[in-house]
């Protein structure tokens, strides 16, 4: 499904222009997204396995919830919407802990260039894992993983092939930020 997204410049500033998401990906135009990492006070992180038919990184493990911010949409509203869509959980703005904004440039193939700024949040998972309802069209599976295992696999390079290849700095920031919340 195509949608309008805000066009950003290379520094992540809004240009006041909108573009279809498909055109942004075709031409490598920067646009904003949200990433929400869920964690528990027991030191676990919720990760999602991307759907089998996703254009990028099918069946790899990734951030708990992620998605595009619609043109003109508030970043927090987008995060709340994506959480509801992808894992069936209702949260409020106050549940979100801002971690940072990360520039990401990835050319998957000639006609698919992901140039995005990820507005990244943490959110404590306060409901049982069993109450989550994955969005079948986007998400293959959900699982909880101990933070120490997750850190070893993405930062310690123990099993990086099973994860979406975000930068080391990105993963380090997520792991350190979750540790600060425990």
PDB file of N, CA and C in Angstrom, residues 80-117:
ATOM      1  N   UNK A  80       2.469   5.255  18.045  1.00  0.00           N
ATOM      2  CA  UNK A  80       1.303   4.636  18.689  1.00  0.00           C
ATOM      3  C   UNK A  80       0.503   3.824  17.672  1.00  0.00           C
ATOM      4  N   UNK A  81       0.318   4.381  16.474  1.00  0.00           N
ATOM      5  CA  UNK A  81      -0.429   3.694  15.403  1.00  0.00           C
ATOM      6  C   UNK A  81       0.279   2.406  14.989  1.00  0.00           C
ATOM      7  N   UNK A  82       1.581   2.497  14.770  1.00  0.00           N
ATOM      8  CA  UNK A  82       2.330   1.311  14.329  1.00  0.00           C
ATOM      9  C   UNK A  82       2.311   0.201  15.381  1.00  0.00           C
ATOM     10  N   UNK A  83       2.409   0.567  16.649  1.00  0.00           N
ATOM     11  CA  UNK A  83       2.349  -0.436  17.723  1.00  0.00           C
ATOM     12  C   UNK A  83       1.003  -1.157  17.684  1.00  0.00           C
ATOM     13  N   UNK A  84      -0.072  -0.402  17.535  1.00  0.00           N
ATOM     14  CA  UNK A  84      -1.413  -1.000  17.479  1.00  0.00           C
ATOM     15  C   UNK A  84      -1.538  -1.922  16.267  1.00  0.00           C
ATOM     16  N   UNK A  85      -1.046  -1.464  15.099  1.00  0.00           N
ATOM     17  CA  UNK A  85      -1.161  -2.251  13.874  1.00  0.00           C
ATOM     18  C   UNK A  85      -0.330  -3.529  13.921  1.00  0.00           C
ATOM     19  N   UNK A  86       0.910  -3.429  14.364  1.00  0.00           N
ATOM     20  CA  UNK A  86       1.826  -4.562  14.239  1.00  0.00           C
ATOM     21  C   UNK A  86       1.742  -5.577  15.364  1.00  0.00           C
ATOM     22  N   UNK A  87       1.437  -5.113  16.606  1.00  0.00           N
ATOM     23  CA  UNK A  87       1.391  -6.090  17.710  1.00  0.00           C
ATOM     24  C   UNK A  87       0.094  -6.005  18.519  1.00  0.00           C
ATOM     25  N   UNK A  88      -0.856  -5.192  18.066  1.00  0.00           N
ATOM     26  CA  UNK A  88      -2.177  -5.151  18.704  1.00  0.00           C
ATOM     27  C   UNK A  88      -2.204  -4.556  20.088  1.00  0.00           C
ATOM     28  N   UNK A  89      -1.230  -3.725  20.427  1.00  0.00           N
ATOM     29  CA  UNK A  89      -1.114  -3.172  21.767  1.00  0.00           C
ATOM     30  C   UNK A  89      -1.442  -1.676  21.744  1.00  0.00           C
ATOM     31  N   UNK A  90      -2.237  -1.239  22.699  1.00  0.00           N
ATOM     32  CA  UNK A  90      -2.558   0.181  22.822  1.00  0.00           C
ATOM     33  C   UNK A  90      -1.617   0.814  23.837  1.00  0.00           C
ATOM     34  N   UNK A  91      -0.898   1.841  23.381  1.00  0.00           N
ATOM     35  CA  UNK A  91      -0.008   2.591  24.272  1.00  0.00           C
ATOM     36  C   UNK A  91      -0.369   4.070  24.160  1.00  0.00           C
ATOM     37  N   UNK A  92       0.224   4.883  25.026  1.00  0.00           N
ATOM     38  CA  UNK A  92       0.038   6.326  24.978  1.00  0.00           C
ATOM     39  C   UNK A  92       1.415   6.985  24.854  1.00  0.00           C
ATOM     40  N   UNK A  93       1.409   8.251  24.477  1.00  0.00           N
ATOM     41  CA  UNK A  93       2.648   8.995  24.254  1.00  0.00           C
ATOM     42  C   UNK A  93       3.593   8.905  25.449  1.00  0.00           C
ATOM     43  N   UNK A  94       3.046   8.967  26.650  1.00  0.00           N
ATOM     44  CA  UNK A  94       3.864   8.946  27.863  1.00  0.00           C
ATOM     45  C   UNK A  94       4.596   7.621  28.063  1.00  0.00           C
ATOM     46  N   UNK A  95       4.173   6.564  27.372  1.00  0.00           N
ATOM     47  CA  UNK A  95       4.852   5.272  27.463  1.00  0.00           C
ATOM     48  C   UNK A  95       6.152   5.246  26.667  1.00  0.00           C
ATOM     49  N   UNK A  96       6.287   6.162  25.723  1.00  0.00           N
ATOM     50  CA  UNK A  96       7.426   6.162  24.816  1.00  0.00           C
ATOM     51  C   UNK A  96       8.612   6.944  25.387  1.00  0.00           C
ATOM     52  N   UNK A  97       9.786   6.319  25.332  1.00  0.00           N
ATOM     53  CA  UNK A  97      11.030   6.930  25.808  1.00  0.00           C
ATOM     54  C   UNK A  97      11.903   7.166  24.582  1.00  0.00           C
ATOM     55  N   UNK A  98      12.129   8.424  24.237  1.00  0.00           N
ATOM     56  CA  UNK A  98      12.907   8.751  23.033  1.00  0.00           C
ATOM     57  C   UNK A  98      14.367   8.382  23.235  1.00  0.00           C
ATOM     58  N   UNK A  99      14.912   7.628  22.289  1.00  0.00           N
ATOM     59  CA  UNK A  99      16.307   7.208  22.327  1.00  0.00           C
ATOM     60  C   UNK A  99      17.156   8.089  21.413  1.00  0.00           C
ATOM     61  N   UNK A 100      16.603   8.434  20.269  1.00  0.00           N
ATOM     62  CA  UNK A 100      17.353   9.255  19.325  1.00  0.00           C
ATOM     63  C   UNK A 100      16.806   9.132  17.923  1.00  0.00           C
ATOM     64  N   UNK A 101      17.490   9.782  17.000  1.00  0.00           N
ATOM     65  CA  UNK A 101      17.142   9.726  15.579  1.00  0.00           C
ATOM     66  C   UNK A 101      18.386   9.236  14.851  1.00  0.00           C
ATOM     67  N   UNK A 102      18.215   8.208  14.041  1.00  0.00           N
ATOM     68  CA  UNK A 102      19.334   7.559  13.374  1.00  0.00           C
ATOM     69  C   UNK A 102      19.181   7.637  11.865  1.00  0.00           C
ATOM     70  N   UNK A 103      20.212   8.115  11.206  1.00  0.00           N
ATOM     71  CA  UNK A 103      20.249   8.163   9.752  1.00  0.00           C
ATOM     72  C   UNK A 103      20.589   6.774   9.223  1.00  0.00           C
ATOM     73  N   UNK A 104      19.826   6.327   8.241  1.00  0.00           N
ATOM     74  CA  UNK A 104      20.046   4.998   7.670  1.00  0.00           C
ATOM     75  C   UNK A 104      19.985   5.094   6.149  1.00  0.00           C
ATOM     76  N   UNK A 105      21.026   4.621   5.495  1.00  0.00           N
ATOM     77  CA  UNK A 105      21.044   4.585   4.029  1.00  0.00           C
ATOM     78  C   UNK A 105      21.392   3.170   3.590  1.00  0.00           C
ATOM     79  N   UNK A 106      20.482   2.585   2.822  1.00  0.00           N
ATOM     80  CA  UNK A 106      20.692   1.212   2.357  1.00  0.00           C
ATOM     81  C   UNK A 106      20.166   1.079   0.931  1.00  0.00           C
ATOM     82  N   UNK A 107      21.029   0.657   0.041  1.00  0.00           N
ATOM     83  CA  UNK A 107      20.572   0.354  -1.316  1.00  0.00           C
ATOM     84  C   UNK A 107      20.395  -1.147  -1.405  1.00  0.00           C
ATOM     85  N   UNK A 108      19.151  -1.586  -1.458  1.00  0.00           N
ATOM     86  CA  UNK A 108      18.830  -3.011  -1.505  1.00  0.00           C
ATOM     87  C   UNK A 108      18.994  -3.561  -2.915  1.00  0.00           C
ATOM     88  N   UNK A 109      18.582  -2.753  -3.882  1.00  0.00           N
ATOM     89  CA  UNK A 109      18.761  -3.061  -5.298  1.00  0.00           C
ATOM     90  C   UNK A 109      18.618  -1.745  -6.063  1.00  0.00           C
ATOM     91  N   UNK A 110      18.789  -1.785  -7.361  1.00  0.00           N
ATOM     92  CA  UNK A 110      18.802  -0.562  -8.162  1.00  0.00           C
ATOM     93  C   UNK A 110      17.563   0.301  -7.944  1.00  0.00           C
ATOM     94  N   UNK A 111      16.401  -0.320  -7.844  1.00  0.00           N
ATOM     95  CA  UNK A 111      15.148   0.437  -7.730  1.00  0.00           C
ATOM     96  C   UNK A 111      14.556   0.418  -6.317  1.00  0.00           C
ATOM     97  N   UNK A 112      15.388   0.115  -5.314  1.00  0.00           N
ATOM     98  CA  UNK A 112      14.925   0.155  -3.926  1.00  0.00           C
ATOM     99  C   UNK A 112      16.046   0.667  -3.026  1.00  0.00           C
ATOM    100  N   UNK A 113      15.964   1.956  -2.739  1.00  0.00           N
ATOM    101  CA  UNK A 113      16.978   2.632  -1.925  1.00  0.00           C
ATOM    102  C   UNK A 113      16.278   3.202  -0.699  1.00  0.00           C
ATOM    103  N   UNK A 114      16.613   2.679   0.466  1.00  0.00           N
ATOM    104  CA  UNK A 114      16.013   3.118   1.727  1.00  0.00           C
ATOM    105  C   UNK A 114      16.895   4.190   2.357  1.00  0.00           C
ATOM    106  N   UNK A 115      16.510   5.433   2.224  1.00  0.00           N
ATOM    107  CA  UNK A 115      17.185   6.534   2.899  1.00  0.00           C
ATOM    108  C   UNK A 115      16.201   7.095   3.911  1.00  0.00           C
ATOM    109  N   UNK A 116      16.436   6.772   5.170  1.00  0.00           N
ATOM    110  CA  UNK A 116      15.453   7.077   6.209  1.00  0.00           C
ATOM    111  C   UNK A 116      16.120   7.666   7.441  1.00  0.00           C
ATOM    112  N   UNK A 117      15.328   8.374   8.204  1.00  0.00           N
ATOM    113  CA  UNK A 117      15.700   8.791   9.547  1.00  0.00           C
ATOM    114  C   UNK A 117      14.764   8.066  10.501  1.00  0.00           C
TER     115      UNK A 117
END
